[in-house]
Every structure is written in C-alpha cells, then in structure tokens.
Amino acid sequence: LQSNGYYIGPDFAEENAEPEEEAVIKTAENSCLVPPNLPDFHGCSPGWSSAFYGAECFDSEVHSYMKSLGKQKSNESQSIDAKKVELEQLLMMETKNYRKTIKFYQRLLQKERRNKGPETKSMLTKLRGQLEEMKSRVQFLELVKKYIMYAEQWGVESSVLPTIIHNGRTDTMDVAPTDESSVLVYYNTEKQKCNNQNGIRVLQAGTPLGLMAYLYSRNAFLEGYVQQFLYTFRYFCTQEEFLQFILDRISSTLSSVSLDPSSSLTKICNRSFYILQAWIEDCYSVDFATNENLLCTLKEFISSKVAPLNGYGEYLLSLLEDASARKSGSSQQYSCMEKFEEVEEDRKTLHSICKKLSEDMYRKNFNWKLSKGIGPIAHYQRERLYTISSVLPKPCYDSFTEELPVSFAKADEVGPYLLTEYSVQQLCCQLTLLQQELFHKCHPVHFLNSRALGVKDKCVAVQKAVATEEVSFKVCNLFLSKSIQDQYLIQLLRNADSISTWVAAEIVTCHTSKLQVSLLSKFLLIAKSCYEQRNFATAMQILAGLENLIVRQLPAWKILPAKVAEIMEELKAVEVFLKSDSLCLMEGERFKTLPTIPSARVLAMHVQQLETGGFTMTNGAHKWTKLRNIAKVVSQVHAFQENPYTFTPDFKLQSYLRQRITRFKDADISALAADNCANFHHIPAEKHSRKIQDTLRRMKATFQ
C-alpha cells in the first residue's frame, strides 16, 4: 500500500477509522462543491457514537477547549469562524507531525527487522507511546471540530418549536408561540449542568409532530437526538410523513433565506437541509432504496424547488445517485461524495495505522480462556496477507461447478473429508469473512420491530407460512401500518440457521467414529477461535449445531478428548454472557480496536425485550426515553461495522463451504443420522453372544 509518499507495512494495514475521526484537512477544492451561500454540509450524519453516547459524546474538556478557541485575549469576543480557522491550523500541524512520526516509525521498523538490536527495539517502544499520544491529540481536535460543526448552529430555542409545528411557515416568528407542553414533555435532572446545555431539562416524551420539531432545537445534534431519531422514528411516523415535514419547512424558508446566520428563517432552512442529508447518508438503504415513491418525491422536490434557487440541490441529487450506486454495487458516476472519500481516504489510513499498536494488548485481556486450545490466528493472517491473489478480483461463477477445480466442483463426493485437510485457523478465517459479508449489509433499523417479522428465540423456528406471517404482522407490528420495513434480518437469521444445520449434518453423516470425533473437535476449536476473535455470530451458530438433540446423543462425545470437550462449556458461558446484557460487547475499549460480529439473533432478542411494554404515555405522547434506549442498543451495529476483519480471502475454500452449507441448509438431521450406523451405540458381538448363552443356560436350569 502506498499513501502520501510513505510506505505502510502489512502489519499496520487497517481499513476503517473510528466514527469520531472526521476529516482532518478540508482542501480548498472541497469548498467549491458546496455553494458559498450555504454552510459546510460535508458529512452531516452524526454517526453511531452520537446515538450511543448522547450528550456524553462531548465531555467537559471539549466544552472548555471550545471556549478557549478563537480569541487571543481574555476579553476578546469569540466567533465560530475564528474558532474554525484556529482549529484547522492546529489540526494541520498535529497531523503533519503525526505523519512524520509514522514515516519514521515505518523506517525504523524495517531496520529492526533487518538488524535486530536492543537500541532499535527500545526506540520503537518509545515511538509507539508517542504515536498513541499524537493520535489522541488529533482525535480530540477532531472531536472539538465536530462540536463546532454542531454547536448551536441553525437551531432555535425550544419555546419556538410549537410555532414551527402549527404554522408551517416560519416567517411568522413574531407570533407568540403556543404552549410547548402540549407537544413535548420534559423531566428535570442535575446531570446536564456540567455541560451547560440549556439547564437541566431533558426530553421525556412528545407527540409525533413534537418529536419531529425537536430536531430543530438548538442542542438536538449535541444531545445525540438527531441520530437516535433517525434510528427510531418509524415507531411513530412513516417515512413519507417525516419527509413531508422536512420539505414543508424547506419550502417555507428557502426563498426567504437571509445571509444573516442569526435569522430564524436561515436557521430553519439550513437545519432542514442538514437533517435531510444526514437521513440520506445514514438510512438510504433502509428507507429510500426500498421505497421508490419516497425517492421520486424527494428527487422531484429537489429538482423543481431547490435546484433553481440554490446550488445545493445539485449536491443533494449527486448524493442520492452515489447512494443508489453503492446500494446496487456499481459506481459508474464519479460523484462529489466519492471525491470526499478520496480526500478522506488518506485520513482513514493515517489514523487506522496506529490501531494495530494497541490491538495485541486488548487481545491478551480476553475472558473465557478456560483451557489451552489453539494458537492465535494472527500467524495465519500474517502468513497469507498481501499475496498476489489478495489483490485479484473475486471470481464470478455462473454456478458452483463452473470453472472450479475438481476437488471443489465435486464437493458432494469429497464430503466432510476436505474439512479435515484445512486447519482450524483457515476455516475460522473464511467462515468469518463469509459472515462479515452478510453482517456489513445490515443496518441498525433491521433489528427493530423484528417480532412482526416472526423472529423468535432459536428454540422456535421462523414462521414460513405466509398466512401466519400476515396474522403475526398485524398483531405484533410496532411500526405504523404504512411504514415499509426491510426484511434483511430474516435473511441473516436464516443463514445462521443454515450454518447450524450444516454443522450438525456434517457430523452425523460421518461414516466412522474416528472421523466424527475429528469433526467434533474441529468445530469446537473453530467456535473457540471465532469467539476469541470476537466473531460471536459464527461461534453461536456452531454451538447451536452442536446442541442439536441428535448430535448431543452421539457416542463420539464419550471418546472426545477432555480438553476439547471443555470448550463446549466455554461456548455456553459465552452465550450466557451475550444474553446477559444488551451492551456487553460495547464495554471497555476493545470494540473500538478489534473487529466484532455480534450474534444477530441475540441482538434481535435484546431489542425485542426493550420493545416490550407501551410506547405511549397516558396523554398519547410517545416515550422518548424508551426510544432512546433502543437507539443506543442498535447503534452498536454501525460501531462494529467500522472495524472489518482483514483476513485474506480464500475463494476456493469459501466456494466449498458455500456448497456444503447450501446442500444441508434444509436437511432433516434425524433422517440423515438414521442412515449412518456410526451414530448408534453398539454392543460388541462377543459380549452380545455371551449374554445370549448365559440367558439360555439360566432358562435351561429352570426346567431341570
């Protein structure tokens, strides 16, 4: 890999950066993409961290640093522009020093590999500490920049929100606002005082219009409300209603926008665009891609109302085209969003390089290591990373058998024997990559309202009858009836069930006890390796396959090595841990550094538990505290997607695994087991004949 003139070694290659790590440097050519009469709208989506941490995303240190920016003297007035200029300069200097240090570290690392010496090793250790400090400083400055971008810009006081609701047109701001308590309910707390965020009032509940209007409040972004709203608004309004609410506010203010940023009309218009862009960036795949009418309505409005009056309309249309291209998997047009990604790509590499520095430390602190099973998977990863095949495009086959090697084209003939030829590490890597491919296509919204889709705990199969699903949907649906819900979660769970069935089928179809023991051991070790690598999805899928009633009764368990058999208890302990707390995987700092794939079914069950109970108060207002907790739990989906696994794909092995999983996905395990004599307990022939002789002898004695 080559980035900005210096080499990035394979030991430090990562793909994604933390969500708090926004753009470090905005070049001059970026500014021309957005019209000069509109504010900077680059990357409007607050991200998962906003929904997860809420107001705590910006601590007191950020607030105090924010106040010190933009003024040379203590009595000098502050301005947002002055703060931005000073912060950009600081970021540029810190980033420059950061890159120089990384470049020096890379050279020193190569020297240490050639000539290992104590002096070089000691200097590398010191440099690691310096890099961590420099990374922390850059991240802090970026967090401050994010705060400046959100702080009090384009928002109005909460007392004005009812006027926005009832009037529709915000040019009547001089009219006395109606009673705020009729649309929004607050409660008092002392926790907000340290941040000086509008006293001690915290939103508790609101009507649908009230909750939509609160998006325009001064601190909606800082409190994490905007991102939480984008995750959960489908519980109380449809996508069409939300879009119409935003478009009405744009229509009533766009033609009257003033250059004065303090104007109420300017604030409402800019905040409307900001919310709209954040919605597109974060939820296009679950709202616009699945609802053609919604997308057409938005495009028509932008083309007819926004584009003629404001150049920002062209940017929004380009944003929609880019999102559509990403959704369909083809990117034919070089849109402005892709240009932004090019500018930020170096930033991602810059920050992600140092993630490897602290990764090993987190791995050592992993729980549940009750026995020594297999070695770390990192050796296989280093051994196979950055090969020629890793940069080649993935082969596309019209069928599983076309142009495949004989050993893979005849997977049915090979059977489970090929599994024994690969190491635990190799199988773990490829199963993880297959699972990651599915997980990265899901969205936090997919885990909402899952009971309406027939999703239940693993002991209850997913309903397949259409009529039954319709009845269940009517009874359990928590979204509004006209809301369109993407059912990708069903696909994710069915894939999980297929893998569990495949595991059980491979074991019961083994024709010898020796092969059965070998496969049992291998699957147990794969599951252990998966959960140690934080791939909890595959680990729980293998556990479900091993806990199949037929599999648990196999005689092979009795001759399984004791150390391997202990892994089963470890897996059960992991399952209990995952079910114990909906946010257990977000504890500490490991999830920010190490890749993670959660169990989709366990996460769906946690969300269902939060959805239990009423969503409205006695006055009909929707409980925002309940919706906020749901948003916090599902936000971890985006958090985990920030850190992908970097294993080298083995497409041949993946093809074989896909074939075997597809073959057994609907298999009847009991029927398969009945055809295999290795699945039954056998009494030795000599012992059996001796028992018959003894019985005959006793019978003969009774007649004498």
XYZ file of C-alpha atoms in Angstrom:
704
model
C 0.000 0.000 0.000
C 1.223 3.488 -0.823
C -0.131 6.576 0.901
C 1.229 10.133 0.730
C 4.692 9.137 -0.228
C 5.447 6.740 2.588
C 5.103 3.000 2.788
C 2.555 1.382 5.046
C 3.665 -2.060 6.074
C 1.289 -5.022 6.114
C 1.438 -5.300 9.901
C -0.272 -1.946 10.173
C -2.902 -2.143 7.461
C -6.471 -1.474 8.530
C -9.466 -0.405 6.514
C -11.683 1.797 8.630
C -11.308 4.550 11.192
C -13.275 5.388 14.302
C -16.573 7.212 13.846
C -15.267 10.166 15.846
C -12.459 10.619 13.353
C -13.909 13.148 10.922
C -11.885 14.791 8.145
C -8.564 16.210 9.335
C -7.961 18.599 6.465
C -10.507 20.093 4.115
C -8.711 21.202 0.947
C -9.630 24.279 -0.996
C -11.110 22.287 -3.853
C -13.648 20.759 -1.473
C -15.223 24.091 -0.699
C -16.211 24.661 -4.312
C -18.516 21.673 -4.246
C -20.892 23.433 -1.854
C -22.399 26.802 -2.793
C -20.885 29.745 -0.914
C -24.267 30.928 0.385
C -24.829 27.702 2.305
C -22.893 26.371 5.302
C -20.469 23.448 5.165
C -22.542 20.270 4.888
C -19.754 17.704 4.478
C -20.618 14.518 6.364
C -23.812 15.544 8.109
C -24.559 12.170 9.699
C -23.621 12.339 13.402
C -22.755 8.638 13.385
C -23.312 5.780 15.822
C -21.268 7.403 18.604
C -23.789 10.238 18.796
C -26.658 7.772 19.329
C -24.661 5.651 21.770
C -23.058 8.315 23.953
C -25.619 11.076 23.524
C -24.642 14.296 25.275
C -21.687 12.491 26.890
C -20.011 12.303 23.474
C -18.646 15.786 24.213
C -17.205 15.947 27.720
C -16.326 18.976 29.820
C -12.806 19.082 28.375
C -14.242 19.620 24.892
C -16.511 22.384 26.186
C -13.680 24.215 27.934
C -11.358 23.889 24.941
C -14.132 25.151 22.670
C -14.422 28.312 24.766
C -10.693 28.986 24.568
C -10.626 28.870 20.761
C -10.886 31.927 18.542
C -9.702 34.585 20.979
C -6.186 35.863 21.511
C -7.042 37.836 24.643
C -9.293 37.030 27.571
C -11.633 39.928 26.830
C -11.758 39.377 23.072
C -15.090 38.284 21.565
C -15.409 34.797 20.114
C -16.797 33.816 16.730
C -17.458 30.493 15.051
C -15.328 31.463 12.038
C -12.366 32.384 14.232
C -12.673 29.088 16.094
C -12.752 27.132 12.835
C -9.659 28.873 11.437
C -7.629 28.297 14.582
C -8.751 24.689 14.870
C -7.892 23.940 11.224
C -4.394 25.291 11.764
C -3.912 23.173 14.892
C -5.207 20.076 13.125
C -2.893 20.660 10.195
C 0.164 20.962 12.409
C -0.712 17.963 14.592
C -1.477 15.839 11.541
C 1.781 16.816 9.874
C 3.757 15.810 12.954
C 1.717 12.623 13.211
C 2.590 11.624 9.640
C 6.269 12.387 10.090
C 6.390 10.206 13.188
C 4.617 7.351 11.430
C 7.022 7.610 8.492
C 9.972 7.450 10.854
C 8.408 4.529 12.715
C 7.991 2.587 9.483
C 11.616 3.085 8.533
C 12.774 2.129 11.999
C 10.590 -0.965 11.944
C 12.120 -2.131 8.666
C 15.578 -1.531 10.093
C 14.717 -3.536 13.212
C 13.564 -6.454 11.084
C 16.873 -6.485 9.209
C 19.146 -5.885 12.185
C 17.574 -6.771 15.480
C 19.173 -4.805 18.274
C 18.217 -3.594 21.766
C 18.612 0.097 20.853
C 16.212 -0.089 17.914
C 13.695 -2.090 19.923
C 13.800 0.431 22.767
C 13.279 3.327 20.357
C 10.329 1.534 18.744
C 8.695 1.173 22.146
C 9.086 4.891 22.829
C 7.729 5.763 19.395
C 4.639 3.643 19.991
C 3.855 5.676 23.068
C 4.401 8.933 21.180
C 2.156 7.776 18.343
C -0.624 6.945 20.781
C -0.328 10.402 22.357
C -0.305 12.134 18.996
C -3.267 10.087 17.827
C -5.185 11.070 20.953
C -4.448 14.756 20.339
C -5.628 14.585 16.725
C -8.760 12.677 17.722
C -9.504 15.251 20.415
C -9.137 18.127 17.968
C -11.430 16.344 15.534
C -13.983 15.891 18.293
C -13.793 19.618 19.002
C -14.270 20.270 15.295
C -17.320 18.059 15.324
C -18.638 20.013 18.292
C -18.120 23.322 16.487
C -19.942 21.936 13.462
C -22.966 21.021 15.610
C -22.859 23.601 18.418
C -25.855 25.907 18.395
C -25.768 26.274 14.614
C -29.076 26.525 12.748
C -31.135 25.586 15.792
C -33.869 27.502 17.597
C -34.939 27.722 21.217
C -37.392 25.067 22.359
C -40.055 27.669 23.047
C -40.289 28.363 19.293
C -40.814 24.695 18.311
C -44.650 24.706 18.614
C -44.758 27.648 16.221
C -42.809 25.655 13.654
C -45.296 22.800 14.013
C -48.558 24.669 13.753
C -47.705 27.428 11.335
C -45.682 25.508 8.804
C -44.367 28.851 7.590
C -41.639 30.198 9.822
C -41.919 33.773 8.539
C -44.441 34.388 11.341
C -41.886 34.059 14.118
C -43.097 37.253 15.703
C -46.333 35.484 16.629
C -46.375 34.320 20.240
C -45.568 30.595 20.365
C -48.196 28.144 21.557
C -47.833 26.052 24.678
C -44.765 23.816 24.349
C -46.065 21.318 26.924
C -48.799 20.261 24.509
C -46.299 18.612 22.153
C -43.204 17.907 24.277
C -42.725 16.613 27.824
C -39.512 17.165 29.784
C -38.127 15.981 33.087
C -35.555 17.628 35.305
C -32.121 16.228 36.075
C -28.890 17.501 37.540
C -26.672 15.576 35.114
C -26.685 18.171 32.362
C -25.412 21.074 34.430
C -21.733 20.326 33.882
C -22.105 20.837 30.146
C -24.199 23.977 30.445
C -26.627 22.542 27.952
C -29.746 24.578 28.447
C -30.098 23.938 32.140
C -31.451 20.685 33.455
C -34.337 19.864 31.101
C -34.220 16.510 29.324
C -36.753 15.347 26.748
C -39.008 12.593 28.091
C -41.829 12.242 25.548
C -43.587 14.002 22.713
C -46.218 13.810 20.016
C -45.034 12.755 16.543
C -45.025 16.379 15.386
C -43.333 17.459 18.581
C -40.568 14.893 18.204
C -40.001 15.917 14.582
C -39.929 19.580 15.569
C -37.360 18.873 18.302
C -34.882 18.102 15.513
C -34.711 21.880 15.078
C -33.857 22.589 18.713
C -30.549 24.231 19.461
C -28.878 21.192 21.053
C -30.518 18.376 19.067
C -27.223 17.325 17.469
C -25.122 17.742 20.596
C -27.512 15.606 22.652
C -27.405 12.784 20.096
C -31.099 13.292 19.397
C -30.785 13.505 15.605
C -29.074 10.130 15.178
C -31.370 8.486 17.740
C -34.362 9.890 15.862
C -33.119 8.550 12.508
C -32.907 5.061 14.027
C -36.325 5.043 15.715
C -38.782 7.461 14.064
C -40.606 4.591 12.302
C -42.312 3.699 15.577
C -44.423 6.888 15.472
C -44.412 8.199 11.887
C -43.942 6.890 8.358
C -41.067 7.776 6.056
C -43.473 9.781 3.895
C -44.687 11.842 6.860
C -41.154 12.604 8.005
C -40.034 13.610 4.516
C -43.060 15.829 4.012
C -42.391 17.547 7.343
C -38.854 18.452 6.252
C -39.866 19.510 2.735
C -42.592 21.785 4.091
C -40.031 23.614 6.246
C -37.665 23.973 3.297
C -40.445 25.269 1.031
C -41.499 27.911 3.533
C -37.987 29.247 4.149
C -35.862 28.639 1.048
C -36.958 31.700 -0.911
C -36.506 33.965 2.114
C -33.128 32.752 3.347
C -31.052 35.651 4.577
C -27.292 35.932 4.663
C -27.647 36.667 8.362
C -26.918 33.349 10.122
C -28.836 34.512 13.192
C -32.074 34.810 11.204
C -34.727 32.276 12.219
C -35.517 31.569 8.561
C -31.862 30.830 7.804
C -31.562 28.531 10.817
C -34.694 26.548 9.928
C -33.716 26.187 6.272
C -30.146 25.130 6.973
C -31.164 22.735 9.733
C -33.727 21.170 7.351
C -31.033 20.543 4.745
C -28.708 19.211 7.416
C -31.309 16.714 8.693
C -32.240 15.664 5.162
C -28.620 14.997 4.194
C -27.967 13.104 7.441
C -31.017 10.933 6.724
C -29.785 10.152 3.198
C -26.246 9.394 4.346
C -27.272 7.110 7.176
C -30.550 5.467 6.151
C -30.708 5.464 2.357
C -30.558 1.664 2.156
C -33.470 1.091 4.554
C -35.759 3.994 3.623
C -35.164 5.329 0.110
C -33.793 2.244 -1.635
C -36.819 0.183 -0.555
C -39.418 2.892 -1.279
C -39.382 4.124 -4.865
C -42.233 6.588 -4.308
C -40.367 8.216 -1.423
C -37.236 8.581 -3.550
C -39.159 10.017 -6.501
C -40.892 12.552 -4.252
C -37.563 13.759 -2.896
C -35.867 13.956 -6.301
C -38.792 15.829 -7.834
C -38.808 18.345 -4.978
C -35.075 18.964 -5.218
C -35.164 19.362 -8.995
C -38.169 21.674 -9.066
C -37.860 23.671 -5.845
C -34.276 23.612 -4.572
C -32.037 23.429 -7.651
C -33.442 26.581 -9.401
C -32.931 28.693 -6.266
C -29.889 27.156 -4.704
C -26.883 25.213 -5.956
C -27.113 22.834 -3.034
C -29.838 20.962 -4.929
C -27.262 19.598 -7.382
C -25.184 18.337 -4.497
C -28.188 16.523 -2.977
C -29.032 14.878 -6.308
C -25.425 13.756 -6.662
C -25.553 12.398 -3.120
C -28.663 10.354 -3.969
C -27.073 8.984 -7.143
C -23.971 7.975 -5.253
C -26.004 6.247 -2.537
C -28.005 4.411 -5.199
C -24.803 3.269 -6.937
C -23.379 1.949 -3.660
C -26.601 0.114 -2.919
C -26.644 -1.580 -6.323
C -22.954 -2.399 -6.151
C -21.966 -0.314 -9.176
C -20.415 3.108 -9.099
C -20.484 4.479 -12.646
C -20.539 8.169 -11.853
C -17.728 9.941 -10.099
C -19.905 11.969 -7.784
C -18.903 14.554 -5.243
C -19.320 12.093 -2.390
C -16.663 9.882 -3.990
C -14.395 12.908 -4.196
C -14.890 13.479 -0.486
C -13.978 9.837 0.142
C -10.759 10.256 -1.851
C -9.774 13.256 0.222
C -10.572 11.399 3.453
C -9.036 8.053 2.419
C -5.582 9.144 3.474
C -7.039 10.343 6.778
C -8.527 6.895 7.407
C -5.210 5.188 6.703
C -3.412 7.703 8.874
C -5.494 7.033 11.965
C -6.039 3.333 11.432
C -2.305 2.612 11.212
C -1.906 3.019 14.958
C -4.869 0.799 15.790
C -2.546 -2.182 15.376
C -0.226 -0.778 18.018
C -2.690 -1.401 20.844
C -4.553 -4.340 19.304
C -2.376 -7.065 20.831
C -2.800 -5.613 24.302
C -6.588 -5.921 24.073
C -6.399 -9.466 22.750
C -4.468 -10.591 25.822
C -7.254 -9.435 28.140
C -9.958 -11.637 26.627
C -12.166 -13.612 29.008
C -13.376 -17.223 28.986
C -9.934 -18.750 28.298
C -10.567 -21.801 30.445
C -8.272 -24.138 28.554
C -5.485 -24.026 26.017
C -6.970 -24.960 22.689
C -5.412 -23.486 19.574
C -2.815 -20.879 18.977
C -3.564 -17.326 17.894
C -4.941 -16.829 14.443
C -2.614 -13.933 13.753
C 0.099 -16.258 12.424
C -2.135 -17.496 9.610
C -3.199 -13.939 8.887
C 0.370 -12.631 8.620
C 1.385 -15.625 6.594
C -1.288 -15.179 3.932
C -1.802 -11.423 3.960
C -0.773 -9.287 0.984
C -0.306 -12.044 -1.546
C -0.810 -11.601 -5.286
C -4.161 -13.373 -5.079
C -5.391 -10.956 -2.434
C -5.459 -8.075 -4.898
C -7.109 -10.023 -7.720
C -10.847 -9.543 -8.297
C -13.155 -12.133 -6.808
C -14.035 -14.745 -9.464
C -17.644 -14.833 -10.558
C -19.111 -18.234 -11.415
C -22.446 -18.736 -13.065
C -22.803 -21.847 -10.969
C -20.939 -23.535 -8.178
C -19.347 -26.059 -10.513
C -18.294 -23.845 -13.409
C -14.515 -23.477 -13.809
C -13.850 -24.819 -10.335
C -11.103 -27.334 -9.547
C -12.190 -30.941 -9.472
C -11.749 -31.208 -5.705
C -14.201 -28.353 -5.217
C -16.533 -28.987 -8.123
C -17.227 -32.402 -6.645
C -17.815 -31.214 -3.108
C -20.552 -33.782 -2.596
C -18.131 -36.578 -3.487
C -15.410 -35.210 -1.226
C -17.869 -34.811 1.614
C -16.618 -33.729 5.034
C -13.097 -35.086 4.435
C -11.935 -31.781 2.956
C -12.747 -30.043 6.253
C -10.116 -32.159 7.961
C -7.469 -31.082 5.434
C -7.713 -27.415 6.435
C -6.505 -26.030 9.733
C -8.788 -24.539 12.350
C -7.317 -21.108 11.638
C -8.017 -21.320 7.919
C -11.632 -22.411 8.396
C -12.180 -19.779 11.076
C -10.858 -17.035 8.789
C -13.034 -17.953 5.834
C -16.186 -18.534 7.887
C -15.598 -15.152 9.498
C -15.248 -13.447 6.118
C -18.444 -15.118 4.885
C -20.266 -13.921 7.986
C -18.782 -10.441 7.684
C -20.047 -10.149 4.112
C -23.606 -10.606 5.380
C -23.215 -8.532 8.531
C -21.891 -5.476 6.700
C -25.057 -5.365 4.611
C -27.316 -4.971 7.621
C -28.414 -1.718 9.256
C -29.421 -0.910 12.847
C -33.003 -0.364 11.659
C -33.159 -4.009 10.506
C -33.211 -5.119 14.143
C -36.285 -3.044 15.022
C -39.809 -4.466 15.107
C -38.448 -7.975 14.494
C -41.347 -9.634 16.305
C -43.613 -8.520 13.463
C -41.390 -10.477 11.067
C -41.880 -13.660 13.076
C -38.431 -13.566 14.662
C -38.310 -15.556 17.886
C -35.696 -17.218 20.032
C -33.720 -20.061 18.450
C -35.910 -22.675 20.125
C -38.788 -21.518 17.926
C -38.360 -21.743 14.171
C -39.022 -18.723 11.984
C -42.540 -18.878 10.636
C -42.664 -19.652 6.952
C -46.360 -19.817 6.234
C -47.459 -16.635 4.515
C -50.882 -16.542 6.132
C -49.386 -17.000 9.574
C -46.868 -14.245 8.942
C -49.626 -11.854 7.919
C -51.569 -12.540 11.107
C -48.397 -12.168 13.190
C -47.540 -8.898 11.451
C -50.943 -7.405 12.214
C -50.802 -8.435 15.847
C -47.167 -7.621 16.657
C -46.324 -4.747 14.289
C -44.945 -1.795 16.255
C -44.365 0.400 13.199
C -47.165 2.359 11.617
C -49.145 0.242 9.167
C -47.995 2.267 6.141
C -44.301 2.080 7.051
C -42.206 -0.058 4.716
C -39.861 -2.401 6.577
C -36.839 -4.077 5.054
C -36.740 -7.778 5.984
C -32.991 -8.326 5.669
C -32.894 -9.613 9.262
C -34.858 -12.689 8.154
C -32.186 -13.449 5.564
C -29.483 -13.004 8.183
C -31.174 -15.377 10.634
C -31.935 -18.000 8.008
C -28.282 -18.005 7.038
C -27.415 -18.535 10.709
C -29.834 -21.472 10.880
C -28.318 -22.898 7.692
C -24.828 -22.872 9.190
C -26.101 -24.554 12.366
C -27.834 -27.238 10.310
C -24.706 -27.687 8.182
C -22.562 -28.250 11.287
C -24.951 -30.907 12.588
C -25.278 -32.561 9.162
C -21.534 -32.793 8.583
C -21.127 -34.588 11.909
C -23.978 -37.087 11.622
C -23.009 -38.048 8.060
C -19.515 -39.159 9.100
C -19.275 -42.893 8.493
C -16.716 -43.654 11.180
C -16.486 -42.734 14.832
C -12.912 -41.566 14.304
C -13.983 -39.042 11.662
C -16.870 -37.933 13.868
C -14.525 -37.221 16.759
C -12.215 -35.352 14.401
C -15.036 -33.152 13.093
C -16.498 -32.547 16.556
C -13.086 -31.427 17.756
C -12.568 -29.231 14.715
C -15.930 -27.474 15.015
C -15.398 -26.894 18.735
C -11.960 -25.407 18.090
C -13.325 -23.265 15.241
C -16.039 -21.912 17.516
C -13.468 -21.171 20.214
C -11.242 -19.390 17.714
C -14.212 -17.392 16.427
C -15.281 -16.044 19.798
C -11.678 -15.257 20.721
C -11.556 -13.211 17.514
C -14.892 -11.615 18.569
C -16.828 -13.307 15.776
C -19.669 -14.231 18.119
C -22.102 -14.845 15.268
C -20.315 -17.883 13.841
C -19.402 -19.141 17.315
C -23.064 -19.187 18.385
C -24.125 -20.753 15.073
C -21.690 -23.622 15.575
C -22.847 -24.001 19.180
C -26.460 -24.276 18.001
C -25.436 -27.016 15.572
C -23.561 -28.921 18.268
C -26.516 -28.612 20.649
C -28.812 -30.318 18.174
C -30.621 -33.117 20.016
C -29.365 -35.806 17.631
C -25.776 -34.554 17.735
C -25.708 -34.424 21.538
C -26.641 -38.126 21.724
C -23.798 -39.320 19.504
C -21.413 -41.849 21.093
C -18.455 -39.831 19.784
C -18.830 -37.394 22.697
C -17.707 -40.104 25.115
C -14.341 -40.545 23.410
C -13.743 -36.843 22.794
C -10.535 -35.530 24.445
C -11.326 -33.870 27.772
C -9.642 -30.561 26.878
C -11.657 -30.297 23.690
C -14.900 -31.261 25.437
C -14.363 -28.377 27.883
C -14.748 -25.942 25.001
C -18.458 -26.770 24.901
C -18.832 -25.327 28.401
C -16.854 -22.261 27.338
C -19.237 -21.685 24.431
C -22.236 -21.978 26.725
C -20.623 -19.461 29.080
C -20.145 -17.066 26.159
C -23.790 -17.499 25.184
C -24.920 -16.674 28.724
C -22.650 -13.629 28.694
C -24.075 -12.370 25.393
C -27.631 -12.786 26.640
C -26.941 -11.155 29.991
C -26.597 -7.574 28.771
C -27.570 -5.887 25.517
C -24.429 -3.709 25.593
C -21.919 -6.256 26.893
C -19.837 -6.097 23.708
C -19.579 -2.299 23.946
C -17.855 -2.344 27.331
C -14.311 -1.030 27.561
C -12.299 -0.034 24.517
C -11.862 -3.380 22.747
C -14.756 -2.839 20.341
C -13.067 0.334 19.043
C -9.888 -1.532 18.140
C -10.823 -5.140 17.404
C -13.271 -6.328 14.713
C -16.547 -7.681 16.103
C -19.516 -9.547 14.654
C -22.407 -9.921 17.121
C -24.960 -12.710 17.107
C -27.883 -11.348 15.093
C -30.479 -13.431 16.935
C -29.214 -12.468 20.387
C -29.199 -8.782 19.420
C -32.725 -9.058 17.986
C -33.912 -10.640 21.246
C -32.395 -7.787 23.261
C -34.212 -5.244 21.097
C -37.471 -7.172 21.442
C -37.090 -7.039 25.206
C -36.695 -3.251 25.044
C -39.754 -3.052 22.788
C -41.900 -4.842 25.382
C -44.442 -2.554 27.006
C -46.240 0.545 25.845
C -44.621 3.188 23.691
C -47.022 5.961 24.684
C -47.944 7.764 27.894
C -51.488 8.301 29.117
C -51.690 11.602 27.230
C -50.720 9.891 23.959
C -47.163 11.236 23.862
C -44.517 8.756 22.714
C -41.896 7.808 25.310
C -38.644 9.207 24.014
C -36.657 7.648 26.877
C -37.738 4.210 25.616
C -36.877 5.048 22.004
C -33.518 6.471 23.063
C -32.565 3.215 24.801
C -33.499 1.221 21.693
C -31.402 3.526 19.506
C -28.436 3.097 21.843
C -28.580 -0.706 21.600
C -28.924 -0.918 17.805
C -26.211 1.710 17.257
C -23.611 -0.965 18.041
C -24.285 -2.457 14.591
C -22.680 0.563 12.929
C -19.981 0.642 15.602
C -18.884 -2.913 14.809
C -19.017 -2.313 11.062
C -16.351 0.374 11.456
C -13.688 -2.312 12.060
C -13.680 -5.074 9.438
C -11.556 -8.209 9.540
C -8.542 -8.098 7.239
C -8.038 -11.815 6.617
C -7.008 -12.797 3.095
C -9.965 -14.458 1.346
C -9.533 -17.997 0.074
C -12.190 -18.118 -2.639
C -11.762 -21.832 -3.286
C -12.377 -22.728 0.319
C -15.236 -20.246 0.557
C -16.840 -21.803 -2.518
C -16.597 -25.270 -0.970
C -18.093 -24.032 2.315
C -20.951 -22.317 0.485
C -21.731 -25.508 -1.414
C -21.813 -27.636 1.715
C -23.928 -25.099 3.625
C -26.361 -24.788 0.716
C -26.652 -28.555 0.387
C -27.544 -29.134 4.047
C -29.453 -25.934 4.870
C -32.862 -27.673 4.819
C -31.657 -31.132 5.813
C -33.520 -33.369 8.234
C -30.818 -34.221 10.774
C -32.720 -37.155 12.243
C -33.174 -38.712 8.790
C -29.503 -38.255 7.963
C -28.464 -39.765 11.278
C -30.720 -42.799 10.799
C -28.783 -43.795 7.663
C -25.430 -43.883 9.454
C -24.522 -46.710 11.811
C -21.769 -44.625 13.411
C -24.480 -42.602 15.160
C -25.677 -45.533 17.277
C -24.265 -47.194 20.377
C -23.062 -50.722 19.514
C -22.659 -53.726 21.837
C -19.611 -55.864 20.904
C -20.545 -59.151 19.169
C -18.709 -61.412 21.643
C -20.320 -59.740 24.625
C -23.710 -59.958 22.945
C -23.364 -63.728 22.181
C -22.138 -64.397 25.718
C -25.261 -62.721 27.096
C -27.457 -64.957 24.926
C -25.637 -68.092 26.103
C -25.966 -67.086 29.732
C -29.685 -66.459 29.263
C -30.199 -69.845 27.618
C -28.243 -71.537 30.399
C -30.424 -69.918 33.051
C -33.602 -70.838 31.182
C -32.408 -74.474 30.902
C -31.694 -74.567 34.628
C -35.256 -73.541 35.474
C -36.693 -76.574 33.676
C -34.450 -79.101 35.390
